[in-house]
Amino acid sequence: MATTEIITGNSALAHGVRLARVQVIAPYPITPQTSIVDEIANFVASGQLEAKFINVESEHSSLAICTGAELAGARSFTATSSMGLGYMFEGLTFLHGMRLPVVIGVANRTLGAPMGGGGPDYSDVMSARDFGFLQFYVESNQEALDTILMAYRIAEDPRVLLPAMVSIDGFYLSFSSEIVYIPDQEEVDAFLPLYQPTHALLDPDDPMALFCEPLATIHYDYQIDQVMQEVPEVIREVEEEFFSRFGRRYGLAEEYRCEGAEAVIVTVGSMTGTAREVVDRMREKGLPVGLLKLRVLRPFPTEEIRALARRVKTLAVIDRNVSHGGGGGCGIICLDIKSALYGQRQTPIILSLIAGLGGLDITEEMIHSFLLNALEAGRKGWIEKEVEWALPPLPITTGVIPRDNAQRLVYPGTPSCAGCTATLLFRTTIDTLGKDTCLIMPPCCISVVNTVGWPGHSPVKIPFYMTTFASTAAAATGVRAGLDMRSKTNNLVLGMAGDGGTADIGIQSLSGAADRKEPIIYICYDNEAYMNTGIQKSGTTPFGARTTTTPVACLGEGNPLLSKNMPRIMAAHDIPYVATASVAFLEDYRRKLKKAAQVVRERKGLAYIHAHTPCSTGWRFPAHLGIEIARLAVETNLWPLYQIEEGVLSLTKKVKSPKPVTEYTKLQGRFRHLSTGQIQTLQQYADQLINSLLPKKEGASSPIT
Amino acid sequence: MILPFTSMTREFATRETGSWRTERPIIDLEICSDCGRCIEYCPEGIILKEEKPVIDYLFCKGCGICACECPKKAINMIME
């Protein structure tokens, strides 16, 4: 039944995916997209969407899974943003050639450091604009839902068969709630038929091979370009049908109050709403201004722009992106507009405003003064400066310095949750290793809240660099090599990452560094899920645990998989030192850190410590129980403390009479739903884990080594 | 010239997080045996070792780990 709800942009997008009956969904968490897939996980677990929901270990795999699924004839979806889209890049270039209509939801966010942070702009999608994707940019949550439905219909049209990106502005739309009309499944089914491809299909009944052939490249590209010329007509046709069924349409571009306008502001995405208000107010004062919203940027709405350009004196283009060193220095959309209008008989003056990068507000004042400039330029017939940047003053940041700062390497007062045990582990790590340590971390709770912390200053007084998610051990390798080349050999290089950054997306670079015997210390602080993005399942999430991507519902019982044994994987690399640790046993941890520092200083190879850090927010327990729960994990043998030195395994904390695992699970909301059978599985896991660590008989070597 | 702005910095500082607290840990020094467990386990590291442990309320978020871990139960959480 059709309903009207007040939901976020991410939720609207998820409803679109549900209604489109997508068959394979392979998401990977990244802010501000994650709640799209959290919601889809719930749809699947509650039986509202029949689909394969695959929790993957990186965006690179996420897109490869969607590609494979489409090649096998299934409709697929993934969502990402920012660096996640960056990590998909090579996969993005595989879709248009094979004409696979994968739809990707992108909650826009800046690419790169140190500018990026969490703010939305179009640097992510704009960098993927030349990969043969249809690119939609939506203004509202309703438009997000509707555009997902239309995107599948258009992308899968036999005349098109191209991948599509649906962009919603991160934060502005992804987390803002609006009224959204959610259509009925039957209505959508009538609009969007099943995907039944024949052109690129891996089918044992009719074998086909898909690979690379340089001599054919230009032919594929030419064909795709011909298709792109036809796509606007398909979009118009599909929109008409959508309008007749649902009563809404958006166009490739939308003119707003452009009748008799001299100056028209050109917008994309959520800034359009602000611009509409400004145009309304200026119109009330009799000023001849209007608005052109661009909804589709690939294919570019050349026809719509040419039609408008003939009637106005000035186009004032706002770009939430930049092409550094690009022709004329203007924004990317402005470049496209200039290109679309070049050689036309009557062309307006085109002004460019680069604004809102990093997600800064594009304010009414900015738009108002830009339109006034545009009006003046149109009347004079020229303008001195065609490109402007909206540069608001930098925020003035004030910090405090603790009174005992001289003794501290890590200041207190960081924005981590109250009772964060990872913060305690981090502080203990840095205090033990000392000031001659270079710290490399990927995005994770600790790097985002404890080291980057508050804007404008760092609460950690050692050299620190936040690298990309997949590259901690590689970046640490580089820093080690660079320091060595500068003869700074007496210090330590420390890579530290969460469980997702280690066991999932970071495992390739970690394995490489271990294999090369890089003299670095690597610490995984394991809070057993992606906590920084809001509790998604990782490779080390324990069996049965509830996360947002392993929900508990009629078809879901929490995580169906046992956790990945990272210490054993690292031990298989024959590195000189592997250990487990717990935040409840800090003296044990300090000894292991010192041992790790010793083997690294002796240049024997990589030292790996895997430490348990309970998370009150993600595991759902009261903040004061963090240490108690960590202790219980050791005492129930779910987290045995041991080390493997040069291949020799020894338990560093022997539990004489282990407690049942229920002592541990009963304190945590993430395990509240566990059935007797699930508890038995967890108990067996603990029993087998400790048995695998105990010597089989006197003098026998450990089964791990 | 390269401007370092705010995310490339040699400024080391922090903020006060004491206002987050809903409950304030109070150490009963009569009972405290000075074992140091509260100092060891405070996630923010703001229980300072003086003659007896002293909590820096400028930063204490009130998580209650110190009270939970105290073997003498010498720390009480009092509503702010």
Tab-separated table of C-alpha atoms in Angstrom, chain A residues 24 65-77 95 99-103 152 156 195 197 200-202:
chain	number	residue	atom	x	y	z
A	24	VAL	CA	21.849	-8.350	-5.221
A	65	ILE	CA	30.060	-8.217	-6.770
A	66	CYS	CA	27.465	-5.982	-8.409
A	67	THR	CA	29.254	-6.370	-11.725
A	68	GLY	CA	29.294	-10.150	-11.393
A	69	ALA	CA	25.644	-10.210	-10.385
A	70	GLU	CA	24.623	-8.129	-13.397
A	71	LEU	CA	26.677	-10.375	-15.655
A	72	ALA	CA	24.726	-13.287	-14.219
A	73	GLY	CA	21.507	-11.458	-15.069
A	74	ALA	CA	20.467	-10.015	-11.691
A	75	ARG	CA	19.551	-6.419	-10.882
A	76	SER	CA	22.126	-5.064	-8.421
A	77	PHE	CA	22.752	-2.050	-6.235
A	95	LEU	CA	30.600	-1.197	-16.537
A	99	ARG	CA	26.871	-2.136	-20.947
A	100	LEU	CA	25.894	-3.234	-17.428
A	101	PRO	CA	23.112	-1.103	-15.917
A	102	VAL	CA	24.329	-1.202	-12.298
A	103	VAL	CA	22.838	1.633	-10.238
A	152	TYR	CA	16.812	1.478	-13.240
A	156	GLU	CA	18.105	-1.030	-18.327
A	195	TYR	CA	15.771	-7.013	-15.733
A	197	PRO	CA	19.544	-9.055	-20.210
A	200	ALA	CA	26.228	-9.521	-21.680
A	201	LEU	CA	25.392	-12.656	-19.792
A	202	LEU	CA	27.330	-15.420	-18.103
